[in-house]
XYZ file of C-alpha atoms in Angstrom:
639
model
C 66.825 29.210 22.660
C 64.283 28.815 25.677
C 61.974 25.842 25.162
C 58.972 28.155 26.934
C 60.020 30.854 24.710
C 60.054 28.832 21.431
C 56.790 27.161 22.494
C 55.527 30.806 22.771
C 56.837 31.506 19.178
C 55.346 28.281 17.698
C 59.106 27.190 17.108
C 58.385 23.581 18.242
C 56.497 22.177 14.844
C 57.790 19.666 13.052
C 59.120 20.771 9.776
C 60.207 17.329 8.676
C 58.240 14.729 6.759
C 60.818 13.198 5.346
C 59.938 9.680 6.405
C 63.589 8.921 7.381
C 63.715 6.345 10.110
C 63.295 7.984 13.285
C 66.316 7.716 15.748
C 63.799 6.664 18.470
C 64.060 3.551 16.515
C 67.320 2.973 16.239
C 67.688 3.815 19.866
C 65.458 1.452 20.847
C 67.106 -1.332 19.378
C 70.559 -0.397 20.182
C 69.470 0.563 23.918
C 67.892 -2.978 23.983
C 70.854 -4.895 22.901
C 72.950 -2.804 25.136
C 70.946 -3.517 28.192
C 71.005 0.142 29.060
C 68.103 0.468 31.569
C 66.856 3.772 33.384
C 68.831 4.008 36.243
C 71.508 6.777 37.516
C 74.024 8.200 35.697
C 77.000 6.079 36.953
C 74.996 3.123 35.825
C 74.397 4.440 32.461
C 78.005 5.369 31.818
C 79.541 1.733 33.432
C 77.001 0.153 30.938
C 78.178 2.362 27.909
C 81.902 1.804 28.703
C 81.103 -1.901 29.081
C 79.348 -2.568 25.509
C 81.553 -3.930 23.056
C 80.777 -1.731 20.303
C 81.947 1.518 21.663
C 85.333 0.211 23.321
C 87.032 1.935 20.483
C 85.441 5.038 21.785
C 85.614 4.992 25.392
C 87.025 8.199 26.638
C 90.350 7.322 28.305
C 92.139 9.347 31.267
C 89.867 11.744 32.947
C 90.137 13.993 35.759
C 87.877 14.059 38.887
C 85.102 16.799 39.333
C 85.881 17.711 43.052
C 84.097 20.557 44.116
C 81.014 20.979 46.073
C 77.868 20.462 44.118
C 74.978 23.371 44.263
C 72.360 21.659 45.921
C 68.535 21.273 44.516
C 67.269 23.412 47.614
C 69.753 26.106 46.564
C 69.124 26.459 42.932
C 66.107 28.144 42.966
C 64.612 31.325 42.657
C 65.626 35.145 41.303
C 69.129 35.134 42.051
C 72.097 32.555 41.008
C 73.493 29.904 43.135
C 77.275 28.485 42.290
C 79.326 26.091 44.163
C 80.953 26.972 47.751
C 84.530 26.528 46.435
C 83.759 29.075 43.595
C 82.839 32.814 43.179
C 80.909 34.572 40.394
C 80.534 38.273 39.085
C 78.754 40.228 36.281
C 79.956 41.241 32.837
C 78.692 43.237 30.133
C 74.603 42.850 30.540
C 72.460 43.633 27.649
C 72.538 47.868 26.921
C 75.671 48.399 28.696
C 78.197 50.445 25.995
C 80.009 48.927 23.931
C 83.013 50.170 25.451
C 83.497 53.359 27.538
C 82.362 56.356 26.851
C 79.638 55.145 24.669
C 75.788 55.469 25.268
C 74.623 54.483 28.489
C 71.865 52.022 29.340
C 68.378 53.381 29.361
C 65.017 51.437 29.067
C 63.824 51.243 26.520
C 66.774 51.570 24.346
C 66.540 53.641 21.133
C 67.686 52.315 17.435
C 70.798 54.635 17.518
C 71.872 53.905 21.013
C 71.192 50.030 20.937
C 73.276 49.768 17.490
C 76.689 51.031 20.140
C 75.357 48.838 23.348
C 75.505 45.040 24.101
C 72.871 43.322 22.484
C 70.011 41.131 24.289
C 70.013 37.191 24.068
C 73.315 36.637 25.361
C 74.555 33.348 23.701
C 77.382 31.415 22.218
C 80.882 33.165 22.679
C 84.738 32.849 22.320
C 87.384 34.458 23.856
C 90.422 35.031 22.265
C 93.461 36.021 24.055
C 95.777 39.054 23.196
C 99.413 38.229 23.312
C 100.695 41.751 23.022
C 99.498 44.976 21.287
C 101.162 44.548 17.814
C 100.164 40.738 17.362
C 96.607 40.469 19.164
C 95.369 37.299 16.887
C 95.571 34.021 18.276
C 95.072 30.501 16.770
C 96.107 27.194 16.810
C 99.038 27.508 15.163
C 100.170 29.805 17.903
C 103.339 28.294 19.085
C 102.772 29.968 22.865
C 101.992 28.044 25.609
C 99.553 29.985 27.791
C 99.856 28.255 31.220
C 100.784 30.385 34.072
C 103.173 27.398 35.460
C 105.840 27.920 32.938
C 109.476 27.814 33.510
C 109.859 31.410 32.815
C 113.548 31.333 32.751
C 112.951 29.869 29.211
C 111.247 32.464 27.978
C 111.976 35.469 25.991
C 109.010 37.519 26.797
C 107.205 36.012 29.588
C 104.375 38.820 29.952
C 103.300 37.855 26.364
C 102.387 34.609 28.059
C 100.684 36.029 30.805
C 98.693 38.896 29.202
C 96.512 36.536 27.573
C 95.214 35.348 30.626
C 93.743 38.614 31.697
C 93.337 40.696 28.183
C 91.620 39.585 25.160
C 88.873 39.798 22.938
C 85.245 38.345 23.566
C 83.013 37.729 20.500
C 79.442 37.159 22.163
C 76.415 36.207 20.058
C 72.768 38.021 20.849
C 70.208 35.319 19.998
C 67.117 36.948 20.493
C 65.056 39.291 22.587
C 61.136 39.336 22.480
C 59.410 42.474 21.925
C 57.978 42.826 25.335
C 61.271 42.457 26.736
C 63.049 45.142 24.325
C 60.567 47.377 23.837
C 57.915 47.003 26.772
C 55.107 46.731 24.570
C 53.413 43.805 22.372
C 54.627 44.489 18.820
C 56.854 47.334 16.985
C 54.950 50.727 16.057
C 57.413 51.957 13.555
C 60.465 51.317 11.457
C 62.215 52.740 14.484
C 61.124 50.367 17.088
C 61.933 47.333 14.223
C 65.437 48.832 14.041
C 65.904 48.994 18.116
C 64.691 45.243 17.911
C 67.370 44.528 14.749
C 70.186 46.119 16.556
C 69.602 44.210 19.749
C 70.315 40.981 17.519
C 73.640 40.096 16.246
C 77.062 39.863 17.564
C 78.884 41.913 20.162
C 82.815 42.224 20.009
C 84.591 43.631 22.990
C 88.200 43.717 24.589
C 88.465 42.670 27.987
C 91.112 43.120 30.688
C 91.459 41.911 34.315
C 92.619 44.610 36.655
C 92.865 44.557 40.232
C 91.287 41.120 40.377
C 88.174 42.112 38.170
C 87.566 41.937 34.181
C 85.806 44.808 32.592
C 85.426 46.422 29.030
C 88.255 48.655 27.935
C 88.269 51.116 25.270
C 89.472 49.210 22.198
C 89.873 49.141 18.328
C 88.377 45.776 18.337
C 84.993 47.132 19.719
C 82.219 46.297 17.268
C 78.465 45.233 16.909
C 77.408 42.808 13.926
C 73.614 43.069 13.603
C 70.781 42.660 11.378
C 71.605 45.669 9.101
C 75.354 45.398 8.894
C 76.994 44.784 5.434
C 78.074 40.920 5.170
C 79.533 38.776 2.444
C 78.786 35.484 0.810
C 81.822 32.824 0.486
C 81.975 29.254 -0.902
C 80.320 27.254 -3.860
C 76.726 29.222 -3.591
C 78.423 32.775 -3.274
C 77.048 33.821 -6.572
C 73.924 32.013 -6.669
C 70.767 33.626 -8.303
C 69.164 32.236 -5.031
C 70.944 34.689 -2.761
C 69.959 37.677 -5.097
C 66.678 39.859 -5.055
C 64.950 41.529 -7.904
C 65.784 44.426 -5.456
C 69.201 44.270 -5.779
C 69.612 45.266 -2.569
C 73.099 44.252 -0.662
C 73.137 41.248 1.493
C 72.706 42.538 5.410
C 72.863 41.359 8.523
C 72.873 38.225 10.840
C 70.053 36.887 13.151
C 69.507 34.606 15.806
C 73.048 33.979 16.038
C 72.450 30.740 18.500
C 75.720 28.808 19.470
C 79.612 29.482 17.773
C 82.720 28.209 17.413
C 86.156 29.430 16.369
C 88.787 28.433 13.485
C 92.682 27.744 13.750
C 93.414 30.672 12.489
C 91.749 32.935 15.033
C 88.381 33.874 13.755
C 85.058 33.613 15.231
C 81.959 31.657 13.862
C 78.378 32.724 14.910
C 75.350 30.300 14.000
C 72.050 31.401 12.549
C 69.447 29.380 14.228
C 65.648 30.246 13.977
C 65.967 32.911 11.189
C 62.492 31.670 9.727
C 60.495 33.544 12.554
C 61.450 36.953 11.904
C 60.203 36.906 8.475
C 56.164 37.020 7.752
C 53.881 38.440 5.426
C 51.623 41.156 5.143
C 50.291 40.208 1.686
C 49.144 37.185 -0.313
C 51.385 34.757 -0.284
C 51.514 30.793 -0.565
C 54.824 29.380 0.853
C 56.900 27.210 -1.652
C 58.082 23.396 -0.542
C 61.579 24.587 0.265
C 60.219 27.613 2.650
C 58.107 25.048 4.247
C 60.796 22.928 4.699
C 62.593 26.061 6.619
C 59.517 26.567 8.869
C 58.125 30.154 7.228
C 54.954 31.188 8.068
C 52.455 34.118 7.603
C 52.966 35.486 10.756
C 56.439 34.135 11.849
C 57.496 34.478 15.308
C 55.423 37.551 16.006
C 58.254 40.118 15.883
C 56.050 42.181 12.925
C 59.253 42.961 11.208
C 57.483 42.462 8.200
C 55.058 45.259 8.805
C 57.592 47.840 8.308
C 60.876 46.401 6.799
C 60.136 45.259 3.374
C 63.165 43.206 3.663
C 61.298 40.739 6.083
C 57.863 40.791 3.986
C 57.567 37.224 2.240
C 54.750 38.491 0.149
C 57.030 41.468 -1.468
C 58.279 40.210 -4.758
C 61.228 43.065 -4.605
C 62.581 41.043 -1.895
C 62.008 37.269 -3.333
C 65.283 35.066 -1.958
C 65.864 37.382 0.897
C 65.154 34.663 3.292
C 68.093 32.230 1.749
C 70.443 35.024 2.937
C 69.769 33.727 6.655
C 70.539 30.218 7.921
C 74.652 30.092 7.594
C 77.524 30.015 9.930
C 78.873 33.423 9.546
C 82.951 34.194 9.977
C 83.961 37.075 11.779
C 87.459 38.594 12.488
C 87.723 39.686 15.999
C 90.946 41.716 15.544
C 89.982 43.583 12.446
C 86.645 45.929 12.981
C 86.875 46.981 8.791
C 86.271 43.490 7.611
C 82.672 42.101 6.778
C 81.126 39.074 8.119
C 81.170 36.162 5.599
C 78.883 33.731 5.625
C 80.102 30.071 4.640
C 77.744 28.628 2.185
C 79.804 25.211 2.149
C 78.788 24.674 5.455
C 75.066 24.362 3.975
C 71.909 26.085 5.209
C 69.883 25.149 8.169
C 69.014 26.390 11.747
C 72.431 25.978 12.764
C 72.895 25.888 16.668
C 76.648 25.619 16.695
C 79.672 24.025 14.986
C 82.644 22.471 16.674
C 85.854 22.500 14.666
C 88.979 20.702 14.973
C 91.839 19.380 12.571
C 92.163 15.982 11.207
C 94.017 13.725 9.103
C 96.174 15.334 6.878
C 95.578 19.110 8.529
C 91.979 19.061 7.047
C 89.701 21.097 9.281
C 86.467 19.025 10.426
C 83.320 20.694 11.641
C 80.438 19.022 13.304
C 76.813 21.110 13.369
C 73.531 20.430 14.849
C 70.330 21.345 13.100
C 68.208 22.341 16.129
C 64.707 21.161 15.390
C 62.618 18.505 16.258
C 63.587 15.094 13.990
C 66.174 17.237 11.731
C 69.989 16.154 11.571
C 73.591 16.353 12.576
C 76.043 17.512 9.975
C 79.914 17.194 9.474
C 82.292 19.449 7.142
C 85.538 18.353 5.845
C 87.799 21.117 4.035
C 89.713 19.929 0.862
C 92.931 20.153 2.154
C 95.610 21.119 4.763
C 94.166 24.326 6.164
C 97.435 25.919 6.697
C 98.396 25.157 3.376
C 95.061 26.593 1.939
C 95.297 29.901 3.566
C 98.534 30.314 1.949
C 97.396 29.859 -1.629
C 94.528 32.454 -0.642
C 91.619 30.201 -0.028
C 89.090 29.700 2.927
C 89.106 26.196 4.465
C 85.513 26.921 5.325
C 84.815 27.399 1.453
C 86.134 24.288 -0.118
C 85.380 21.009 1.246
C 82.365 18.290 1.344
C 79.243 18.491 3.528
C 77.926 15.195 5.086
C 74.891 14.318 7.139
C 74.540 11.511 10.085
C 73.135 8.217 9.281
C 72.746 6.053 12.792
C 72.612 2.671 12.288
C 71.130 0.150 14.713
C 74.548 -1.972 15.420
C 75.864 1.011 16.745
C 77.871 2.250 13.297
C 77.367 4.982 11.872
C 77.602 6.280 8.161
C 78.103 10.167 6.817
C 76.206 10.898 3.974
C 77.682 13.115 1.034
C 75.541 15.974 0.111
C 76.811 16.448 -3.440
C 75.059 16.797 -6.683
C 76.808 14.040 -8.244
C 74.563 11.499 -6.090
C 71.968 10.986 -8.692
C 69.170 10.993 -5.981
C 70.251 14.760 -5.469
C 70.713 15.474 -9.308
C 66.844 14.288 -9.919
C 66.091 17.159 -7.198
C 68.309 20.104 -7.810
C 70.072 21.471 -10.694
C 73.638 22.583 -8.813
C 75.650 22.330 -5.762
C 74.530 25.551 -5.364
C 70.744 24.457 -4.754
C 71.910 21.313 -2.661
C 73.367 24.135 0.061
C 70.839 26.457 0.172
C 67.987 23.699 0.556
C 70.386 21.483 3.032
C 67.865 20.077 4.805
C 66.111 18.513 1.637
C 69.129 17.365 0.472
C 69.657 15.663 3.724
C 65.732 14.517 3.352
C 66.862 12.551 -0.137
C 69.989 10.610 1.272
C 68.252 9.005 3.963
C 69.826 11.212 7.318
C 68.565 10.034 10.430
C 66.159 12.301 12.357
C 66.906 13.282 15.786
C 65.635 14.835 18.770
C 66.622 18.385 18.428
C 70.107 18.484 17.561
C 72.208 21.071 19.805
C 75.745 21.916 20.776
C 78.806 19.778 19.483
C 82.047 19.436 21.293
C 85.257 17.534 20.328
C 87.314 15.669 23.214
C 90.892 15.904 23.245
C 90.448 11.922 22.721
C 88.659 12.163 19.234
C 85.181 11.592 20.881
C 82.381 13.760 19.618
C 79.467 14.775 21.902
C 76.357 16.166 20.822
C 73.456 16.984 22.953
C 70.053 16.324 21.906
C 67.528 18.514 24.155
C 64.395 17.057 23.860
C 61.350 16.282 21.584
C 57.789 15.837 23.298
C 56.385 14.716 20.032
C 58.496 11.198 20.512
C 55.561 8.577 20.578
C 53.044 11.071 19.462
C 50.646 11.079 16.304
C 52.277 7.640 15.617
C 55.426 8.144 16.143
C 57.297 5.287 17.659
C 56.809 5.041 21.616
C 59.121 3.702 24.022
C 59.779 0.398 25.462
C 61.500 -0.837 28.620
C 65.014 -0.298 27.338
C 64.452 2.932 25.913
C 62.521 5.633 28.244
C 62.496 8.631 25.291
C 58.923 8.413 24.098
C 57.754 11.305 24.741
C 61.460 12.586 25.147
C 60.968 15.402 27.706
C 64.374 15.447 28.983
C 66.591 14.723 26.263
C 69.857 13.075 26.232
C 73.629 13.327 24.872
C 75.152 11.404 22.150
C 78.647 10.315 21.089
C 80.529 8.910 18.312
C 83.904 8.655 16.899
C 84.873 8.669 13.369
C 87.423 6.621 11.378
C 90.418 8.111 9.805
C 90.977 10.918 12.425
C 87.673 12.844 11.971
C 87.732 12.498 8.114
C 86.365 8.738 7.570
C 82.989 8.097 6.131
C 81.947 5.903 8.987
C 81.918 5.964 12.595
C 80.742 4.207 16.255
C 78.358 5.911 18.744
C 76.687 5.317 21.593
C 74.863 7.104 24.289
C 76.556 9.040 26.948
C 73.945 10.210 29.205
C 69.876 9.984 29.218
C 68.756 12.847 31.461
C 65.472 11.157 32.573
C 68.077 8.786 34.692
C 68.852 11.410 36.649
C 65.405 12.115 37.746
C 65.113 12.168 41.548
C 68.951 12.618 42.386
C 70.697 15.278 43.675
C 72.434 16.043 40.354
C 68.920 15.981 38.487
C 68.804 17.661 35.137
C 67.000 18.088 31.777
C 67.053 19.602 28.723
C 70.722 19.601 27.565
C 71.776 22.161 25.221
C 75.307 24.154 25.766
C 78.000 21.658 25.684
C 81.935 21.794 26.074
C 84.373 18.982 26.775
C 87.935 20.050 28.227
C 91.305 19.155 27.887
C 91.424 17.064 30.791
C 87.944 15.103 30.696
C 85.324 16.779 31.778
C 82.606 17.497 30.137
C 80.184 20.665 30.867
C 76.698 20.700 30.473
C 74.396 23.584 30.351
C 70.359 23.438 30.131
C 67.753 25.017 28.440
C 63.953 24.172 29.412
C 61.892 23.302 32.326
C 64.348 21.744 34.751
C 63.085 18.836 37.027
C 62.870 19.026 40.946
C 61.845 22.521 40.879
C 65.306 23.745 39.633
C 66.473 26.985 37.314
C 68.311 26.330 34.340
C 72.052 25.065 35.048
C 75.695 24.426 34.210
C 76.930 20.888 35.462
C 79.969 19.274 34.861
C 80.780 15.314 34.125
C 83.853 12.993 34.585
C 83.628 11.111 31.121
C 85.571 8.335 32.750
C 83.560 7.834 35.891
C 80.351 9.291 35.144
C 80.671 11.842 37.989
C 78.012 14.465 37.670
C 77.869 17.590 39.557
C 76.277 21.165 39.477
C 78.699 23.717 39.470
C 75.940 26.710 38.509
C 72.160 27.737 38.619
C 70.771 30.639 36.911
C 67.485 32.666 37.916
C 63.988 32.091 37.591
C 63.265 31.561 33.657
C 66.733 32.237 32.121
C 68.908 29.857 30.229
C 72.449 29.234 30.947
C 74.318 28.932 27.931
C 77.536 29.829 26.019
C 80.897 28.772 27.528
C 84.484 30.136 27.080
C 87.608 30.346 29.251
C 90.837 31.943 29.187
C 93.724 29.923 28.101
C 95.233 28.871 31.511
C 91.260 27.968 32.166
C 90.914 29.901 35.520
C 88.613 31.980 34.418
C 85.599 30.722 32.681
C 82.338 32.783 31.214
C 79.072 31.716 30.636
C 75.695 33.589 29.893
C 72.333 34.070 31.572
C 69.881 34.406 28.933
C 66.514 35.992 29.411
C 66.573 36.177 33.109
C 62.701 35.705 33.956
C 61.732 35.919 30.307
C 61.686 39.971 30.486
C 59.415 39.627 33.458
C 60.257 41.971 36.043
C 57.840 40.292 38.845
C 59.945 37.059 38.244
C 63.672 38.257 38.890
C 65.503 41.847 38.305
C 69.182 40.270 37.635
C 71.406 41.488 37.841
C 70.610 44.111 40.160
C 68.481 42.378 43.629
C 65.173 41.582 43.495
C 62.732 44.488 44.037
C 60.129 43.430 41.495
C 60.233 46.408 39.337
C 63.523 46.699 37.547
C 63.547 45.077 33.779
C 65.847 42.128 34.031
C 69.049 42.057 31.548
C 70.717 39.081 30.042
C 74.526 39.024 31.285
C 77.568 37.702 31.198
C 78.517 35.720 34.406
C 82.540 35.149 35.074
C 83.025 32.166 37.198
C 86.455 31.975 39.284
C 87.621 28.968 41.736
C 88.424 30.606 45.186
C 91.799 28.436 45.326
C 92.522 30.157 41.920
C 92.342 26.487 40.519
C 91.048 25.387 36.779
C 87.778 25.915 36.730
C 85.482 22.657 36.696
C 87.935 20.748 39.088
């Protein structure tokens, strides 16, 4: 979510008062030892690769980033800019019909239409290729090679290979939309208004096809909206917990503040609930419990006002006690089965989930890395209890059975994954069951001594086994007695953020890791490739790291997407958005010749700043949109 918008909604407060050793202290010692001083990205990367503790985790190989970058002078204003080697197009703006023939966009929307239209707040997303109409699902166990450059003479179904690069199902998150943007007024005035807002949140599932060189939606059995009032289910250890039941007995409904995402080896989509606390408020007398305080609940929330018309979101209504515990989860969605309910996977813990990066570790176990996006909160890991294929054959979800860990970063460049289980005597003193540990994950992580971080955002796993995580910023670093900066650590206050990376022992499944800093955003200030507030992140198969930003950029730039060569540190700006937007969400076709990214809340909804996706007129309300990026020579995006 936009830094500016978050500040407006009072969400940048600190909820962690555990007293755990702050990451700034660890980083101060670590960077001082490595002589990693403020300087250019190339210099920082060289120092990183040369440090003795990270020889084992340094990325190998890599591919040069050869495109002509967008200059600072080009990267401002109400219209996007892209490298001259590339071109872009617009797809599925907010309010567009979910599929052809649906209700057309009309501002402001109504609740009935919005439930059948693309939502607002475009964020994380994933493209699922369709190989043919009878076998649409494509997971990591798929035996097809999706590269267009195959020896077609050896393939019996050559069209199936090509189809996935021009036909797919796109699942896309809709994180948030401010009331003024969605409704054109400061606050909802009726339940109808609230329903309209709720239906603008959630997830869209659309089918896309490339025809005559252009990507467009098509009418599809896969198309559907999942929003705040969609029936959902719970899976995993806490699924039957009384803490997920209300006195009212209302069934679980909906997903909200869907930020980043992930996807599974078996071909399903994972959407992540981040700032769910802001949609709750209190209309009557209410005192927050310690658990509610740790998750940031307040009487006024973020000012959405849903509690005034929808009692589900009224913390003071005793009939809906525990409703707030039903949010803050990672939700699994089947992109090709519109009859299935989304499932909230409780084994992954309840935090402000930014996203999840899944990989397959030792023994075929699925491993997921997650950030909890708030100042001084934590980084988590989940490891399934067994081989994911075998578990699915037994009818068990690999995401329901496994162990959850939280990270502790040590001063010597090592790290530990601390298990969050009721078997820990310290946790057993605070909680009565594993269900409680998972529902109040943040408190459990406080108790075991996790390292508070500077707003952990996206994670991504590179092909060489290195995991990257963006730490977007922490302007409170160094304030009110918090640790400050020294000559080796220019991160207090950490206004611009940094990127950390690590490599686990035992092929992702071990309990120890080695870590170091990949990039300090402040070190790019004054350079042609300057940026701040790293957020979206993706490591491609060739050693490139795509970095997307969210917040006030240096040198007057709009938010942007850059590409870094992890073997050399070369950093180039590929794309910039429009005034006051966020660039977020990233996915590609299997051959990586088409990339999809998003511009979120362009102009923060203010038509005097931008009218994207239409040319500037100062009047038209801007709309969140997906951007389709291709290289003019038909090459892989990022090269």
